[in-house]
């Protein structure tokens, strides 16, 4: 990967490769995983725009880049605000997967707290409340923004 992207996560010959670069690998994995959903959401937003709009822009002499920047993407953005909010909320919840490679995040901390205190319901409730506190305002914000930017078609 260092030759392709110019990134060096860690020394691959090291016996503790994953432990040394767990956070970087988690960020890379979540980025690649979430990028596919963002691309699909934006593609769906572009598909909501009538074909005649792109044809009209081409007939005016706009290049492909100008067509995207001036005509298609501003309209597509309005259509994808709420779905992109859902992707962001899913990303927030998916960060718990990083505990699989040893990154100290919510799921790993919750596991350690349960092992040390045995207050399963209290610890689980606290972490569930934390995720509600993180995701509920995001959902409300993107819902409000989606209604504000909605276009009647």
Coordinates of N, CA and C in Angstrom, one line a residue:
X1 N 0.8 -1.2 0.0 CA 0.0 0.0 0.0 C 0.9 1.2 0.0
X2 N 2.1 1.2 0.6 CA 2.9 2.4 0.6 C 3.3 2.8 -0.8
X3 N 3.5 1.9 -1.7 CA 3.8 2.2 -3.1 C 2.6 2.8 -3.8
X4 N 1.4 2.3 -3.6 CA 0.2 2.7 -4.3 C -0.3 4.1 -3.8
X5 N -0.5 4.2 -2.5 CA -1.1 5.4 -1.9 C -0.1 6.3 -1.2
X6 N 1.1 5.8 -1.0 CA 2.0 6.6 -0.3 C 1.8 6.6 1.2
X7 N 1.1 5.6 1.7 CA 0.8 5.4 3.2 C 1.6 4.2 3.7
X8 N 2.1 4.4 4.9 CA 2.7 3.3 5.6 C 2.0 3.2 6.9
X9 N 1.2 2.1 7.1 CA 0.4 1.9 8.3 C 1.3 1.4 9.4
X10 N 2.2 0.5 9.2 CA 3.1 0.0 10.2 C 4.1 -1.0 9.5
X11 N 5.1 -1.4 10.2 CA 6.0 -2.4 9.7 C 5.3 -3.8 9.6
X12 N 5.2 -4.3 8.4 CA 4.5 -5.6 8.2 C 5.3 -6.7 8.8
X13 N 6.6 -6.6 8.9 CA 7.4 -7.7 9.4 C 7.3 -7.8 10.9
X14 N 6.7 -6.8 11.6 CA 6.6 -6.8 13.0 C 5.6 -7.8 13.5
X15 N 5.9 -8.5 14.6 CA 5.0 -9.5 15.1 C 3.8 -8.8 15.7
X16 N 3.8 -7.6 16.0 CA 2.7 -6.9 16.6 C 2.1 -5.9 15.6
X17 N 2.0 -6.3 14.3 CA 1.6 -5.4 13.2 C 0.2 -4.8 13.5
X18 N -0.8 -5.7 13.8 CA -2.1 -5.2 14.0 C -2.2 -4.4 15.3
X19 N -1.6 -4.8 16.3 CA -1.6 -4.0 17.6 C -1.0 -2.6 17.4
X20 N 0.1 -2.6 16.6 CA 0.8 -1.3 16.4 C -0.1 -0.3 15.6
X21 N -0.8 -0.8 14.7 CA -1.5 0.0 13.7 C -3.0 -0.2 13.7
X22 N -3.6 -0.6 14.9 CA -5.0 -0.9 14.9 C -5.9 0.3 14.6
X23 N -5.6 1.4 15.2 CA -6.4 2.6 14.9 C -6.4 3.0 13.5
X24 N -5.2 3.0 12.9 CA -5.1 3.3 11.5 C -5.9 2.3 10.6
X25 N -5.7 1.0 10.9 CA -6.5 0.0 10.1 C -8.0 0.2 10.3
X26 N -8.4 0.5 11.5 CA -9.8 0.7 11.8 C -10.3 1.9 11.0
X27 N -9.6 3.0 11.0 CA -10.0 4.2 10.2 C -10.1 3.8 8.7
X28 N -9.0 3.1 8.2 CA -9.0 2.8 6.8 C -10.2 1.8 6.5
X29 N -10.4 0.9 7.3 CA -11.5 -0.1 7.0 C -12.9 0.6 7.1
X30 N -13.1 1.5 8.1 CA -14.4 2.2 8.1 C -14.6 3.2 7.0
X31 N -13.5 3.8 6.6 CA -13.5 4.7 5.5 C -13.9 4.0 4.2
X32 N -13.3 2.9 3.9 CA -13.6 2.2 2.7 C -15.0 1.6 2.7
X33 N -15.4 1.1 3.9 CA -16.7 0.5 4.0 C -17.8 1.6 3.8
X34 N -17.6 2.7 4.5 CA -18.6 3.8 4.4 C -18.6 4.5 3.1
X35 N -17.5 4.6 2.5 CA -17.4 5.3 1.2 C -18.3 4.6 0.1
X36 N -18.4 3.3 0.2 CA -19.3 2.6 -0.8 C -20.7 3.0 -0.6
X37 N -21.1 3.2 0.6 CA -22.5 3.6 0.9 C -22.7 5.1 0.5
X38 N -21.7 5.9 0.7 CA -21.8 7.3 0.3 C -21.9 7.4 -1.2
X39 N -21.1 6.6 -1.9 CA -21.1 6.7 -3.4 C -22.5 6.2 -3.9
X40 N -23.0 5.1 -3.3 CA -24.3 4.6 -3.8 C -25.4 5.6 -3.5
X41 N -25.3 6.3 -2.4 CA -26.3 7.3 -2.0 C -26.3 8.5 -3.0
X42 N -25.1 9.0 -3.3 CA -24.9 10.1 -4.3 C -25.4 9.7 -5.7
X43 N -25.0 8.4 -6.0 CA -25.5 7.9 -7.3 C -27.0 7.9 -7.4
X44 N -27.6 7.5 -6.4 CA -29.1 7.4 -6.3 C -29.6 8.9 -6.4
X45 N -29.0 9.8 -5.8 CA -29.4 11.2 -5.9 C -29.3 11.8 -7.3
X46 N -28.2 11.4 -8.0 CA -28.0 11.9 -9.3 C -29.1 11.2 -10.2
X47 N -29.4 10.0 -10.0 CA -30.5 9.3 -10.8 C -31.8 9.9 -10.6
X48 N -32.1 10.7 -9.5 CA -33.4 11.3 -9.3 C -33.6 12.5 -10.2
X49 N -32.5 13.0 -10.8 CA -32.6 14.2 -11.6 C -33.0 13.8 -13.0
X50 N -34.0 14.5 -13.6 CA -34.5 14.1 -14.9 C -33.4 14.2 -15.9
X51 N -33.4 13.3 -16.9 CA -32.3 13.2 -17.9 C -32.3 14.5 -18.8
X52 N -33.4 15.1 -18.9 CA -33.5 16.3 -19.8 C -32.6 17.4 -19.2
X53 N -32.4 17.5 -17.9 CA -31.5 18.5 -17.3 C -30.1 18.4 -17.8
X54 N -29.6 17.2 -17.8 CA -28.2 17.0 -18.2 C -28.1 17.2 -19.7
X55 N -29.1 16.8 -20.5 CA -29.1 17.0 -21.9 C -29.1 18.5 -22.2
X56 N -29.9 19.3 -21.5 CA -30.0 20.7 -21.7 C -28.7 21.4 -21.4
X57 N -28.0 20.9 -20.3 CA -26.7 21.5 -19.9 C -25.7 21.2 -21.0
X58 N -25.7 20.0 -21.6 CA -24.8 19.7 -22.7 C -25.1 20.5 -23.9
X59 N -26.4 20.7 -24.2 CA -26.7 21.5 -25.4 C -26.3 23.0 -25.2
X60 N -26.1 23.4 -24.0 CA -25.6 24.8 -23.8 C -24.1 24.9 -23.9
X61 N -23.5 23.7 -24.1 CA -22.0 23.7 -24.3 C -21.2 23.5 -23.0
X62 N -21.9 23.1 -21.9 CA -21.1 22.8 -20.7 C -20.4 21.5 -20.8
X63 N -19.2 21.5 -20.3 CA -18.4 20.3 -20.2 C -19.0 19.3 -19.2
X64 N -18.5 18.1 -19.1 CA -19.0 17.1 -18.2 C -18.8 17.6 -16.8
X65 N -17.6 18.2 -16.5 CA -17.3 18.7 -15.1 C -18.2 19.9 -14.8
X66 N -18.4 20.8 -15.7 CA -19.3 21.9 -15.4 C -20.7 21.4 -15.3
X67 N -21.1 20.4 -16.1 CA -22.5 19.9 -15.9 C -22.7 19.3 -14.5
X68 N -21.7 18.5 -14.0 CA -21.8 18.0 -12.7 C -21.8 19.1 -11.6
X69 N -20.9 20.0 -11.7 CA -20.7 21.0 -10.7 C -21.9 22.0 -10.7
X70 N -22.4 22.4 -11.8 CA -23.4 23.5 -11.9 C -24.8 23.0 -11.9
X71 N -25.1 21.9 -12.5 CA -26.4 21.4 -12.7 C -26.8 20.2 -11.9
X72 N -26.0 19.1 -12.0 CA -26.4 17.9 -11.4 C -26.2 17.8 -9.9
X73 N -25.0 18.0 -9.4 CA -24.7 17.8 -8.0 C -25.5 18.7 -7.1
X74 N -25.7 20.0 -7.4 CA -26.5 20.8 -6.5 C -27.9 20.2 -6.3
X75 N -28.5 19.7 -7.3 CA -29.8 19.1 -7.2 C -29.8 17.8 -6.5
X76 N -28.7 17.0 -6.8 CA -28.6 15.7 -6.2 C -28.3 15.8 -4.7
X77 N -27.6 16.9 -4.3 CA -27.3 17.1 -2.9 C -28.6 17.2 -2.1
X78 N -29.6 18.0 -2.6 CA -30.8 18.2 -2.0 C -31.6 16.8 -1.8
X79 N -31.4 15.9 -2.7 CA -32.1 14.7 -2.6 C -31.5 13.7 -1.7
X80 N -30.2 13.9 -1.4 CA -29.5 12.9 -0.6 C -29.1 13.3 0.8
X81 N -29.6 14.4 1.2 CA -29.3 14.9 2.6 C -29.7 13.9 3.7
X82 N -31.0 13.4 3.6 CA -31.4 12.5 4.6 C -30.7 11.1 4.5
X83 N -30.6 10.5 3.3 CA -29.9 9.3 3.3 C -28.4 9.4 3.7
X84 N -27.8 10.5 3.4 CA -26.4 10.7 3.9 C -26.3 10.8 5.4
X85 N -27.4 11.4 6.0 CA -27.5 11.4 7.5 C -27.6 10.0 8.0
X86 N -28.3 9.2 7.4 CA -28.4 7.8 7.8 C -27.1 7.1 7.7
X87 N -26.3 7.3 6.7 CA -25.0 6.7 6.5 C -24.1 7.2 7.6
X88 N -24.2 8.5 8.0 CA -23.3 9.0 9.1 C -23.7 8.4 10.4
X89 N -25.0 8.2 10.7 CA -25.4 7.6 11.9 C -24.9 6.1 11.9
X90 N -25.0 5.4 10.8 CA -24.5 4.0 10.7 C -23.0 4.0 10.9
X91 N -22.3 5.0 10.4 CA -20.8 5.0 10.7 C -20.6 5.2 12.2
X92 N -21.3 6.0 12.8 CA -21.1 6.2 14.3 C -21.3 4.9 15.0
X93 N -22.4 4.1 14.6 CA -22.6 2.9 15.3 C -21.6 1.8 14.9
X94 N -21.1 1.9 13.6 CA -20.2 0.9 13.2 C -18.8 1.0 13.8
X95 N -18.5 2.1 14.5 CA -17.2 2.2 15.1 C -16.9 1.2 16.2
X96 N -18.0 0.6 16.7 CA -17.8 -0.5 17.7 C -17.1 -1.7 17.1
X97 N -17.2 -1.8 15.8 CA -16.5 -3.0 15.1 C -15.0 -2.9 15.3
X98 N -14.5 -1.7 15.5 CA -13.0 -1.5 15.6 C -12.5 -2.3 16.8
X99 N -13.3 -2.7 17.8 CA -12.8 -3.5 18.9 C -12.3 -4.9 18.5
X100 N -12.8 -5.3 17.3 CA -12.3 -6.6 16.8 C -10.8 -6.7 16.5
X101 N -10.2 -5.5 16.3 CA -8.8 -5.5 16.1 C -8.0 -4.8 17.2
X102 N -8.7 -4.6 18.3 CA -8.1 -4.1 19.5 C -8.0 -2.6 19.7
X103 N -8.8 -1.9 19.0 CA -8.8 -0.5 19.2 C -9.7 -0.2 20.4
X104 N -9.2 0.6 21.3 CA -9.9 0.9 22.5 C -11.0 1.9 22.2
X105 N -12.2 1.4 22.0 CA -13.4 2.2 21.7 C -14.5 1.7 22.6
X106 N -15.7 2.1 22.3 CA -16.9 1.9 23.2 C -17.1 0.4 23.5
X107 N -17.1 -0.5 22.5 CA -17.4 -1.9 22.8 C -16.4 -2.5 23.6
X108 N -15.1 -2.2 23.4 CA -14.0 -2.8 24.2 C -14.1 -2.3 25.6
X109 N -14.3 -1.0 25.8 CA -14.4 -0.4 27.1 C -15.6 -1.0 27.9
X110 N -16.7 -1.2 27.2 CA -17.9 -1.8 27.8 C -17.6 -3.2 28.2
X111 N -16.9 -4.0 27.4 CA -16.6 -5.4 27.7 C -15.7 -5.4 29.0
X112 N -14.7 -4.5 29.0 CA -13.8 -4.5 30.2 C -14.6 -4.1 31.5
X113 N -15.5 -3.1 31.3 CA -16.2 -2.7 32.5 C -17.1 -3.8 33.0
X114 N -17.7 -4.5 32.1 CA -18.6 -5.7 32.6 C -17.8 -6.7 33.2
X115 N -16.6 -7.0 32.7 CA -15.8 -8.0 33.3 C -15.3 -7.6 34.7
X116 N -15.1 -6.3 34.9 CA -14.6 -5.9 36.2 C -15.6 -5.6 37.2
X117 N -16.8 -5.2 36.8 CA -17.8 -4.8 37.8 C -19.0 -5.7 37.9
X118 N -19.3 -6.4 36.8 CA -20.4 -7.3 36.7 C -21.8 -6.6 36.8
X119 N -21.8 -5.3 36.5 CA -23.1 -4.6 36.5 C -23.5 -4.5 35.0
X120 N -23.9 -5.6 34.4 CA -24.2 -5.7 33.0 C -25.2 -4.7 32.5
X121 N -26.4 -4.7 33.2 CA -27.4 -3.8 32.8 C -27.1 -2.3 32.9
X122 N -26.4 -2.0 33.9 CA -26.0 -0.6 34.1 C -25.0 -0.1 33.1
X123 N -24.0 -0.9 32.9 CA -23.0 -0.6 31.9 C -23.6 -0.6 30.5
X124 N -24.4 -1.6 30.1 CA -25.0 -1.6 28.8 C -26.0 -0.4 28.6
X125 N -26.7 -0.1 29.7 CA -27.6 1.1 29.6 C -26.9 2.4 29.4
X126 N -25.7 2.5 30.1 CA -25.0 3.8 29.9 C -24.4 3.9 28.5
X127 N -23.9 2.8 27.9 CA -23.4 2.9 26.6 C -24.5 3.0 25.6
X128 N -25.7 2.4 25.8 CA -26.8 2.6 24.9 C -27.3 4.1 24.9
X129 N -27.3 4.6 26.1 CA -27.7 6.0 26.3 C -26.7 6.9 25.6
X130 N -25.4 6.6 25.6 CA -24.4 7.3 24.9 C -24.6 7.3 23.4
X131 N -24.9 6.2 22.9 CA -25.2 6.1 21.4 C -26.5 6.9 21.1
X132 N -27.5 6.9 21.9 CA -28.7 7.6 21.7 C -28.3 9.1 21.7
X133 N -27.5 9.5 22.6 CA -27.1 11.0 22.7 C -26.3 11.4 21.5
X134 N -25.5 10.5 20.9 CA -24.8 10.8 19.7 C -25.7 10.8 18.5
X135 N -26.5 9.8 18.3 CA -27.2 9.6 17.1 C -28.6 10.4 17.0
X136 N -29.3 10.6 18.0 CA -30.6 11.2 18.0 C -30.4 12.7 17.5
X137 N -29.5 13.5 18.0 CA -29.4 14.8 17.5 C -29.0 14.8 16.0
X138 N -28.1 13.9 15.6 CA -27.8 13.8 14.2 C -29.0 13.5 13.3
X139 N -29.8 12.6 13.8 CA -31.0 12.2 13.0 C -32.0 13.4 12.9
X140 N -32.2 14.1 14.0 CA -33.0 15.3 14.0 C -32.5 16.4 13.1
X141 N -31.1 16.6 13.2 CA -30.5 17.7 12.4 C -30.7 17.3 10.9
X142 N -30.4 16.1 10.5 CA -30.5 15.8 9.1 C -32.0 15.7 8.6
X143 N -32.9 15.4 9.5 CA -34.3 15.5 9.2 C -34.7 16.9 8.9
X144 N -34.3 17.8 9.8 CA -34.6 19.2 9.6 C -34.0 19.8 8.3
X145 N -32.7 19.4 8.1 CA -32.0 19.9 7.0 C -32.6 19.4 5.7
X146 N -33.1 18.1 5.7 CA -33.7 17.5 4.5 C -35.0 18.2 4.2
X147 N -35.8 18.5 5.2 CA -37.1 19.2 5.0 C -36.8 20.6 4.5
X148 N -35.8 21.3 5.0 CA -35.5 22.6 4.6 C -35.0 22.7 3.1
X149 N -34.2 21.7 2.7 CA -33.7 21.7 1.4 C -34.5 20.9 0.4
X150 N -35.6 20.4 0.8 CA -36.5 19.5 -0.1 C -37.0 20.4 -1.2
X151 N -37.0 19.7 -2.4 CA -37.6 20.4 -3.6 C -38.8 19.6 -4.0
X152 N -39.9 20.3 -4.3 CA -41.1 19.7 -4.8 C -40.8 19.3 -6.3
X153 N -41.0 18.0 -6.6 CA -40.8 17.6 -8.0 C -42.1 17.2 -8.6

